[in-house]
PDB file of C-alpha atoms in Angstrom:
ATOM      1  CA  MET A   1      26.477   3.040 -17.345  1.00  0.00           C
ATOM      2  CA  ASN A   2      25.517  -0.321 -18.920  1.00  0.00           C
ATOM      3  CA  VAL A   3      23.219  -3.050 -17.859  1.00  0.00           C
ATOM      4  CA  SER A   4      25.887  -5.225 -16.597  1.00  0.00           C
ATOM      5  CA  ARG A   5      27.048  -2.596 -14.162  1.00  0.00           C
ATOM      6  CA  ALA A   6      23.550  -1.726 -13.209  1.00  0.00           C
ATOM      7  CA  GLN A   7      22.995  -5.251 -12.317  1.00  0.00           C
ATOM      8  CA  ARG A   8      26.143  -5.438 -10.215  1.00  0.00           C
ATOM      9  CA  ALA A   9      25.256  -2.421  -8.343  1.00  0.00           C
ATOM     10  CA  PHE A  10      21.740  -3.579  -7.537  1.00  0.00           C
ATOM     11  CA  ALA A  11      22.955  -6.940  -6.363  1.00  0.00           C
ATOM     12  CA  ALA A  12      25.472  -5.291  -4.108  1.00  0.00           C
ATOM     13  CA  PHE A  13      22.778  -3.116  -2.756  1.00  0.00           C
ATOM     14  CA  ILE A  14      20.640  -6.055  -1.777  1.00  0.00           C
ATOM     15  CA  ARG A  15      23.551  -8.235  -0.568  1.00  0.00           C
ATOM     16  CA  ASP A  16      24.706  -5.679   1.791  1.00  0.00           C
ATOM     17  CA  PRO A  17      24.313  -7.148   5.328  1.00  0.00           C
ATOM     18  CA  SER A  18      22.307  -4.139   6.591  1.00  0.00           C
ATOM     19  CA  PHE A  19      19.830  -4.270   3.718  1.00  0.00           C
ATOM     20  CA  PRO A  20      16.497  -5.152   5.710  1.00  0.00           C
ATOM     21  CA  CYS A  21      14.367  -6.571   2.982  1.00  0.00           C
ATOM     22  CA  LEU A  22      14.510 -10.365   3.203  1.00  0.00           C
ATOM     23  CA  GLY A  23      12.200 -10.903   0.347  1.00  0.00           C
ATOM     24  CA  ALA A  24      14.555  -9.029  -1.961  1.00  0.00           C
ATOM     25  CA  LYS A  25      17.555 -11.081  -0.654  1.00  0.00           C
ATOM     26  CA  GLY A  26      15.664 -14.323  -1.525  1.00  0.00           C
ATOM     27  CA  ALA A  27      14.585 -13.131  -4.995  1.00  0.00           C
ATOM     28  CA  LEU A  28      18.280 -12.427  -5.705  1.00  0.00           C
ATOM     29  CA  ARG A  29      19.439 -15.694  -4.402  1.00  0.00           C
ATOM     30  CA  GLN A  30      17.033 -17.387  -6.650  1.00  0.00           C
ATOM     31  CA  GLY A  31      17.831 -15.560  -9.735  1.00  0.00           C
ATOM     32  CA  GLY A  32      14.703 -13.711  -9.765  1.00  0.00           C
ATOM     33  CA  CYS A  33      15.861 -10.133 -10.017  1.00  0.00           C
ATOM     34  CA  ARG A  34      15.736  -8.699 -13.448  1.00  0.00           C
ATOM     35  CA  VAL A  35      17.141  -5.229 -14.371  1.00  0.00           C
ATOM     36  CA  GLY A  36      16.291  -2.793 -17.021  1.00  0.00           C
ATOM     37  CA  LEU A  37      18.314   0.341 -17.760  1.00  0.00           C
ATOM     38  CA  TYR A  38      16.702   3.441 -19.069  1.00  0.00           C
ATOM     39  CA  GLY A  39      17.328   7.286 -19.227  1.00  0.00           C
ATOM     40  CA  SER A  40      15.736   9.952 -17.194  1.00  0.00           C
ATOM     41  CA  LEU A  41      12.852   9.057 -14.644  1.00  0.00           C
ATOM     42  CA  GLY A  42       9.375  10.630 -15.851  1.00  0.00           C
ATOM     43  CA  SER A  43      10.241  10.405 -19.627  1.00  0.00           C
ATOM     44  CA  ALA A  44       7.419   9.230 -21.858  1.00  0.00           C
ATOM     45  CA  ALA A  45       9.957   7.887 -24.288  1.00  0.00           C
ATOM     46  CA  GLU A  46      11.593   5.603 -21.476  1.00  0.00           C
ATOM     47  CA  ALA A  47       8.014   4.664 -20.479  1.00  0.00           C
ATOM     48  CA  GLU A  48       7.493   3.078 -23.928  1.00  0.00           C
ATOM     49  CA  ARG A  49      10.636   0.961 -23.607  1.00  0.00           C
ATOM     50  CA  LEU A  50       9.951   0.224 -20.178  1.00  0.00           C
ATOM     51  CA  ALA A  51       6.429  -1.016 -21.286  1.00  0.00           C
ATOM     52  CA  THR A  52       8.024  -3.463 -23.715  1.00  0.00           C
ATOM     53  CA  ASP A  53      10.476  -4.859 -21.099  1.00  0.00           C
ATOM     54  CA  LEU A  54       7.919  -5.252 -18.342  1.00  0.00           C
ATOM     55  CA  GLY A  55       5.587  -6.950 -20.637  1.00  0.00           C
ATOM     56  CA  GLU A  56       8.326  -9.626 -21.498  1.00  0.00           C
ATOM     57  CA  PHE A  57       8.800  -9.955 -17.663  1.00  0.00           C
ATOM     58  CA  ASN A  58       4.967 -10.506 -17.297  1.00  0.00           C
ATOM     59  CA  GLU A  59       5.224 -13.383 -19.936  1.00  0.00           C
ATOM     60  CA  SER A  60       8.139 -14.953 -18.335  1.00  0.00           C
ATOM     61  CA  PHE A  61       6.558 -14.839 -14.863  1.00  0.00           C
ATOM     62  CA  ASP A  62       3.591 -16.741 -16.314  1.00  0.00           C
ATOM     63  CA  ASN A  63       5.867 -19.471 -17.160  1.00  0.00           C
ATOM     64  CA  ASN A  64       7.904 -19.470 -13.928  1.00  0.00           C
ATOM     65  CA  THR A  65       5.736 -19.226 -10.932  1.00  0.00           C
ATOM     66  CA  LYS A  66       7.836 -20.744  -8.331  1.00  0.00           C
ATOM     67  CA  GLY A  67      10.230 -18.593  -6.254  1.00  0.00           C
ATOM     68  CA  LEU A  68      10.388 -14.976  -5.718  1.00  0.00           C
ATOM     69  CA  THR A  69      10.938 -12.449  -8.788  1.00  0.00           C
ATOM     70  CA  ALA A  70      10.985  -8.779  -9.392  1.00  0.00           C
ATOM     71  CA  PHE A  71      11.782  -6.360 -12.185  1.00  0.00           C
ATOM     72  CA  ALA A  72      13.934  -3.380 -11.369  1.00  0.00           C
ATOM     73  CA  ALA A  73      13.778  -0.419 -13.726  1.00  0.00           C
ATOM     74  CA  MET A  74      16.777   1.902 -13.379  1.00  0.00           C
ATOM     75  CA  PHE A  75      17.100   5.693 -14.404  1.00  0.00           C
ATOM     76  CA  PRO A  76      20.580   6.832 -14.021  1.00  0.00           C
ATOM     77  CA  ASP A  77      20.272  10.041 -16.088  1.00  0.00           C
ATOM     78  CA  GLN A  78      19.409  13.421 -14.176  1.00  0.00           C
ATOM     79  CA  PRO A  79      18.513  12.038 -10.816  1.00  0.00           C
ATOM     80  CA  PRO A  80      15.956  14.034  -8.825  1.00  0.00           C
ATOM     81  CA  GLU A  81      17.571  15.790  -6.033  1.00  0.00           C
ATOM     82  CA  THR A  82      14.789  15.655  -3.534  1.00  0.00           C
ATOM     83  CA  GLU A  83      12.193  13.158  -2.350  1.00  0.00           C
ATOM     84  CA  ILE A  84       9.351  15.449  -3.639  1.00  0.00           C
ATOM     85  CA  SER A  85      10.932  15.607  -7.106  1.00  0.00           C
ATOM     86  CA  PHE A  86      11.619  12.028  -7.118  1.00  0.00           C
ATOM     87  CA  GLU A  87       8.051  11.201  -6.260  1.00  0.00           C
ATOM     88  CA  THR A  88       6.656  13.659  -8.966  1.00  0.00           C
ATOM     89  CA  SER A  89       8.882  11.963 -11.615  1.00  0.00           C
ATOM     90  CA  MET A  90       7.852   8.506 -10.262  1.00  0.00           C
ATOM     91  CA  TRP A  91       4.199   9.044 -10.826  1.00  0.00           C
ATOM     92  CA  LYS A  92       4.690  10.686 -14.023  1.00  0.00           C
ATOM     93  CA  GLU A  93       6.687   7.573 -15.146  1.00  0.00           C
ATOM     94  CA  LEU A  94       4.000   5.124 -13.777  1.00  0.00           C
ATOM     95  CA  GLN A  95       1.107   7.361 -15.606  1.00  0.00           C
ATOM     96  CA  SER A  96       3.111   7.235 -18.977  1.00  0.00           C
ATOM     97  CA  LEU A  97       3.748   3.428 -18.542  1.00  0.00           C
ATOM     98  CA  HIS A  98      -0.055   2.980 -17.851  1.00  0.00           C
ATOM     99  CA  GLU A  99      -0.767   4.820 -21.114  1.00  0.00           C
ATOM    100  CA  HIS A 100       1.571   2.454 -23.043  1.00  0.00           C
ATOM    101  CA  ASP A 101       0.072  -0.528 -21.541  1.00  0.00           C
ATOM    102  CA  VAL A 102      -1.738  -2.344 -24.393  1.00  0.00           C
ATOM    103  CA  HIS A 103      -3.843  -4.288 -21.669  1.00  0.00           C
ATOM    104  CA  ALA A 104      -4.803  -1.159 -19.921  1.00  0.00           C
ATOM    105  CA  GLY A 105      -8.398  -2.021 -20.265  1.00  0.00           C
ATOM    106  CA  GLN A 106      -7.758  -5.068 -18.219  1.00  0.00           C
ATOM    107  CA  TRP A 107      -6.998  -3.852 -14.720  1.00  0.00           C
ATOM    108  CA  ALA A 108      -5.736  -6.674 -12.464  1.00  0.00           C
ATOM    109  CA  ARG A 109      -8.666  -8.544 -11.129  1.00  0.00           C
ATOM    110  CA  ASP A 110      -7.322  -8.748  -7.684  1.00  0.00           C
ATOM    111  CA  ALA A 111      -6.599  -5.076  -7.116  1.00  0.00           C
ATOM    112  CA  SER A 112      -8.498  -1.819  -7.283  1.00  0.00           C
ATOM    113  CA  ASP A 113      -7.820   0.902  -9.964  1.00  0.00           C
ATOM    114  CA  ASP A 114      -8.510   3.686  -7.423  1.00  0.00           C
ATOM    115  CA  PRO A 115      -5.310   4.756  -5.767  1.00  0.00           C
ATOM    116  CA  ALA A 116      -7.333   6.064  -2.654  1.00  0.00           C
ATOM    117  CA  ASP A 117      -8.792   2.618  -2.124  1.00  0.00           C
ATOM    118  CA  PRO A 118      -6.986   0.283   0.479  1.00  0.00           C
ATOM    119  CA  ASP A 119      -7.080  -2.571  -2.139  1.00  0.00           C
ATOM    120  CA  PHE A 120      -5.517  -0.463  -5.040  1.00  0.00           C
ATOM    121  CA  SER A 121      -2.187  -1.861  -6.781  1.00  0.00           C
ATOM    122  CA  PHE A 122      -0.533  -0.460  -9.844  1.00  0.00           C
ATOM    123  CA  SER A 123      -1.662  -2.762 -12.845  1.00  0.00           C
ATOM    124  CA  PHE A 124       0.243  -3.570 -15.957  1.00  0.00           C
ATOM    125  CA  GLY A 125      -0.486  -6.275 -18.516  1.00  0.00           C
ATOM    126  CA  GLY A 126      -3.448  -7.266 -16.260  1.00  0.00           C
ATOM    127  CA  ARG A 127      -0.998  -8.106 -13.435  1.00  0.00           C
ATOM    128  CA  ALA A 128      -0.847  -6.163 -10.096  1.00  0.00           C
ATOM    129  CA  PHE A 129       2.353  -4.869  -8.795  1.00  0.00           C
ATOM    130  CA  PHE A 130       3.558  -3.441  -5.476  1.00  0.00           C
ATOM    131  CA  ILE A 131       6.233  -0.887  -6.414  1.00  0.00           C
ATOM    132  CA  ILE A 132       9.103   0.099  -4.448  1.00  0.00           C
ATOM    133  CA  GLY A 133      10.899   3.416  -5.313  1.00  0.00           C
ATOM    134  CA  LEU A 134      14.779   3.815  -4.574  1.00  0.00           C
ATOM    135  CA  HIS A 135      16.838   6.951  -5.101  1.00  0.00           C
ATOM    136  CA  PRO A 136      19.986   8.791  -3.711  1.00  0.00           C
ATOM    137  CA  ALA A 137      17.913  11.420  -1.926  1.00  0.00           C
ATOM    138  CA  SER A 138      15.562   9.018   0.079  1.00  0.00           C
ATOM    139  CA  SER A 139      15.342   9.696   3.716  1.00  0.00           C
ATOM    140  CA  ARG A 140      14.942   6.062   4.403  1.00  0.00           C
ATOM    141  CA  ILE A 141      18.278   4.178   4.314  1.00  0.00           C
ATOM    142  CA  ALA A 142      16.866   1.195   2.801  1.00  0.00           C
ATOM    143  CA  ARG A 143      15.600   3.060  -0.132  1.00  0.00           C
ATOM    144  CA  ARG A 144      18.794   5.093  -0.722  1.00  0.00           C
ATOM    145  CA  PHE A 145      20.149   3.639  -3.956  1.00  0.00           C
ATOM    146  CA  GLU A 146      22.694   5.375  -6.272  1.00  0.00           C
ATOM    147  CA  MET A 147      20.252   5.845  -9.188  1.00  0.00           C
ATOM    148  CA  PRO A 148      16.472   6.299  -9.162  1.00  0.00           C
ATOM    149  CA  THR A 149      14.915   2.765  -9.483  1.00  0.00           C
ATOM    150  CA  LEU A 150      11.375   1.352  -9.479  1.00  0.00           C
ATOM    151  CA  VAL A 151      11.140  -2.155  -8.568  1.00  0.00           C
ATOM    152  CA  PHE A 152       7.991  -3.948  -9.676  1.00  0.00           C
ATOM    153  CA  ASN A 153       7.033  -6.800  -7.417  1.00  0.00           C
ATOM    154  CA  PRO A 154       4.053  -9.056  -8.485  1.00  0.00           C
ATOM    155  CA  ARG A 155       1.357  -8.836  -5.908  1.00  0.00           C
ATOM    156  CA  SER A 156       0.497 -12.563  -6.380  1.00  0.00           C
ATOM    157  CA  GLN A 157       3.698 -13.520  -4.726  1.00  0.00           C
ATOM    158  CA  PHE A 158       2.600 -11.779  -1.572  1.00  0.00           C
ATOM    159  CA  THR A 159      -0.781 -13.708  -1.749  1.00  0.00           C
ATOM    160  CA  GLN A 160       0.869 -17.011  -2.093  1.00  0.00           C
ATOM    161  CA  LEU A 161       3.245 -16.275   0.851  1.00  0.00           C
ATOM    162  CA  ARG A 162       0.127 -15.526   2.875  1.00  0.00           C
ATOM    163  CA  ASP A 163      -1.580 -18.850   1.753  1.00  0.00           C
ATOM    164  CA  ASP A 164       1.675 -20.629   2.651  1.00  0.00           C
ATOM    165  CA  GLY A 165       1.995 -19.006   6.192  1.00  0.00           C
ATOM    166  CA  ARG A 166       5.247 -17.234   5.335  1.00  0.00           C
ATOM    167  CA  PHE A 167       4.270 -13.708   4.924  1.00  0.00           C
ATOM    168  CA  GLU A 168       3.818 -12.573   8.475  1.00  0.00           C
ATOM    169  CA  PRO A 169       7.132 -14.037   9.757  1.00  0.00           C
ATOM    170  CA  LEU A 170       9.082 -12.480   6.648  1.00  0.00           C
ATOM    171  CA  LYS A 171       7.180  -9.158   7.183  1.00  0.00           C
ATOM    172  CA  SER A 172       8.048  -9.173  10.929  1.00  0.00           C
ATOM    173  CA  ALA A 173      11.801  -9.951  10.374  1.00  0.00           C
ATOM    174  CA  THR A 174      12.089  -7.426   7.716  1.00  0.00           C
ATOM    175  CA  ARG A 175      10.454  -4.594   9.861  1.00  0.00           C
ATOM    176  CA  ALA A 176      12.788  -5.415  12.808  1.00  0.00           C
ATOM    177  CA  ARG A 177      15.845  -5.054  10.627  1.00  0.00           C
ATOM    178  CA  ASP A 178      14.552  -1.840   9.100  1.00  0.00           C
ATOM    179  CA  ILE A 179      14.189  -0.443  12.684  1.00  0.00           C
ATOM    180  CA  ALA A 180      17.726  -1.732  13.466  1.00  0.00           C
ATOM    181  CA  LEU A 181      19.081  -0.102  10.225  1.00  0.00           C
ATOM    182  CA  GLN A 182      17.065   3.297  10.622  1.00  0.00           C
ATOM    183  CA  GLY A 183      16.004   3.482  14.168  1.00  0.00           C
ATOM    184  CA  ASP A 184      12.471   3.631  13.537  1.00  0.00           C
ATOM    185  CA  LEU A 185       9.858   2.021  11.060  1.00  0.00           C
ATOM    186  CA  ASN A 186       8.668   3.769   7.827  1.00  0.00           C
ATOM    187  CA  PRO A 187       5.632   5.585   9.048  1.00  0.00           C
ATOM    188  CA  ASN A 188       4.056   4.880   5.635  1.00  0.00           C
ATOM    189  CA  LEU A 189       4.141   1.283   6.059  1.00  0.00           C
ATOM    190  CA  ALA A 190       0.630  -0.235   6.667  1.00  0.00           C
ATOM    191  CA  ASP A 191      -0.828  -3.621   6.714  1.00  0.00           C
ATOM    192  CA  PHE A 192      -2.463  -4.886   3.633  1.00  0.00           C
ATOM    193  CA  GLY A 193      -6.025  -3.605   3.409  1.00  0.00           C
ATOM    194  CA  SER A 194      -5.697  -0.748   5.923  1.00  0.00           C
ATOM    195  CA  SER A 195      -4.599   2.101   3.554  1.00  0.00           C
ATOM    196  CA  SER A 196      -3.833   2.393  -0.032  1.00  0.00           C
ATOM    197  CA  GLU A 197      -0.272   0.940  -0.832  1.00  0.00           C
ATOM    198  CA  ALA A 198       0.346   4.040  -3.468  1.00  0.00           C
ATOM    199  CA  ARG A 199       1.362   5.922  -0.352  1.00  0.00           C
ATOM    200  CA  GLN A 200       4.232   3.688   0.073  1.00  0.00           C
ATOM    201  CA  TYR A 201       5.761   3.633  -3.409  1.00  0.00           C
ATOM    202  CA  SER A 202       7.991   6.575  -3.277  1.00  0.00           C
ATOM    203  CA  GLY A 203       9.201   5.844   0.382  1.00  0.00           C
ATOM    204  CA  ARG A 204       8.639   9.377   1.365  1.00  0.00           C
ATOM    205  CA  LYS A 205       6.520  10.254   4.482  1.00  0.00           C
ATOM    206  CA  VAL A 206       3.480  11.578   2.591  1.00  0.00           C
ATOM    207  CA  GLU A 207       1.111  14.001   4.264  1.00  0.00           C
ATOM    208  CA  ASP A 208      -2.177  12.801   5.949  1.00  0.00           C
ATOM    209  CA  ASP A 209      -4.033  14.510   3.130  1.00  0.00           C
ATOM    210  CA  TRP A 210      -1.833  13.480   0.291  1.00  0.00           C
ATOM    211  CA  ALA A 211      -3.656  12.471  -2.843  1.00  0.00           C
ATOM    212  CA  CYS A 212      -2.127  10.149  -5.450  1.00  0.00           C
ATOM    213  CA  PRO A 213      -1.728  11.915  -8.901  1.00  0.00           C
ATOM    214  CA  PHE A 214      -2.270   8.728 -10.741  1.00  0.00           C
ATOM    215  CA  HIS A 215      -5.528   8.428 -12.834  1.00  0.00           C
ATOM    216  CA  ARG A 216      -6.537   5.397 -14.861  1.00  0.00           C
ATOM    217  CA  LYS A 217      -7.380   5.956 -18.469  1.00  0.00           C
ATOM    218  CA  ALA A 218     -10.897   5.418 -19.799  1.00  0.00           C
ATOM    219  CA  PRO A 219     -11.160   1.804 -20.987  1.00  0.00           C
TER     220      PRO A 219
END
């Protein structure tokens, strides 16, 4: 596996006519999807490499605020075999990534650092990200990709779409497409501000009493 092959696989996944997320399709058309290739999900060593690449993505995003963009971190080695194992490895990776964030003391101003808070978003480099987890064992067809992948979406893009009046039509169309694909809507999906987005990251239908394992390190 090399980066070029990973990029082609990710592009083919998004371009598939049945893939429901119109925002991802737009980002791909605009050349805004970046891909990084790592080893095993949940590895502290890979988190250090990811931290470097995500930091560079952050810097480029500051200089290119037009259009949709996302960073896809792919982990082809030793893919988790179940949704639970993927979720465990995902949060381990995000915790390690947070530990390697040189700006960890500067949590994103537009997000809470409490994963139980409805206003929570994962922060890196002082920027809030909504994360979408993909993997082969996902029960959601739209999340079922050939290798474990974490897609980092800058939250400010969603804010801009709301300000422009484009977010609700895009959300409604995407959800309709997801229902057409799966037969139902992901029960974890919630409108912004009604529950913590941490419940949505892995794509698994988490329990009502589920508690996010992520903890912000002391500033």
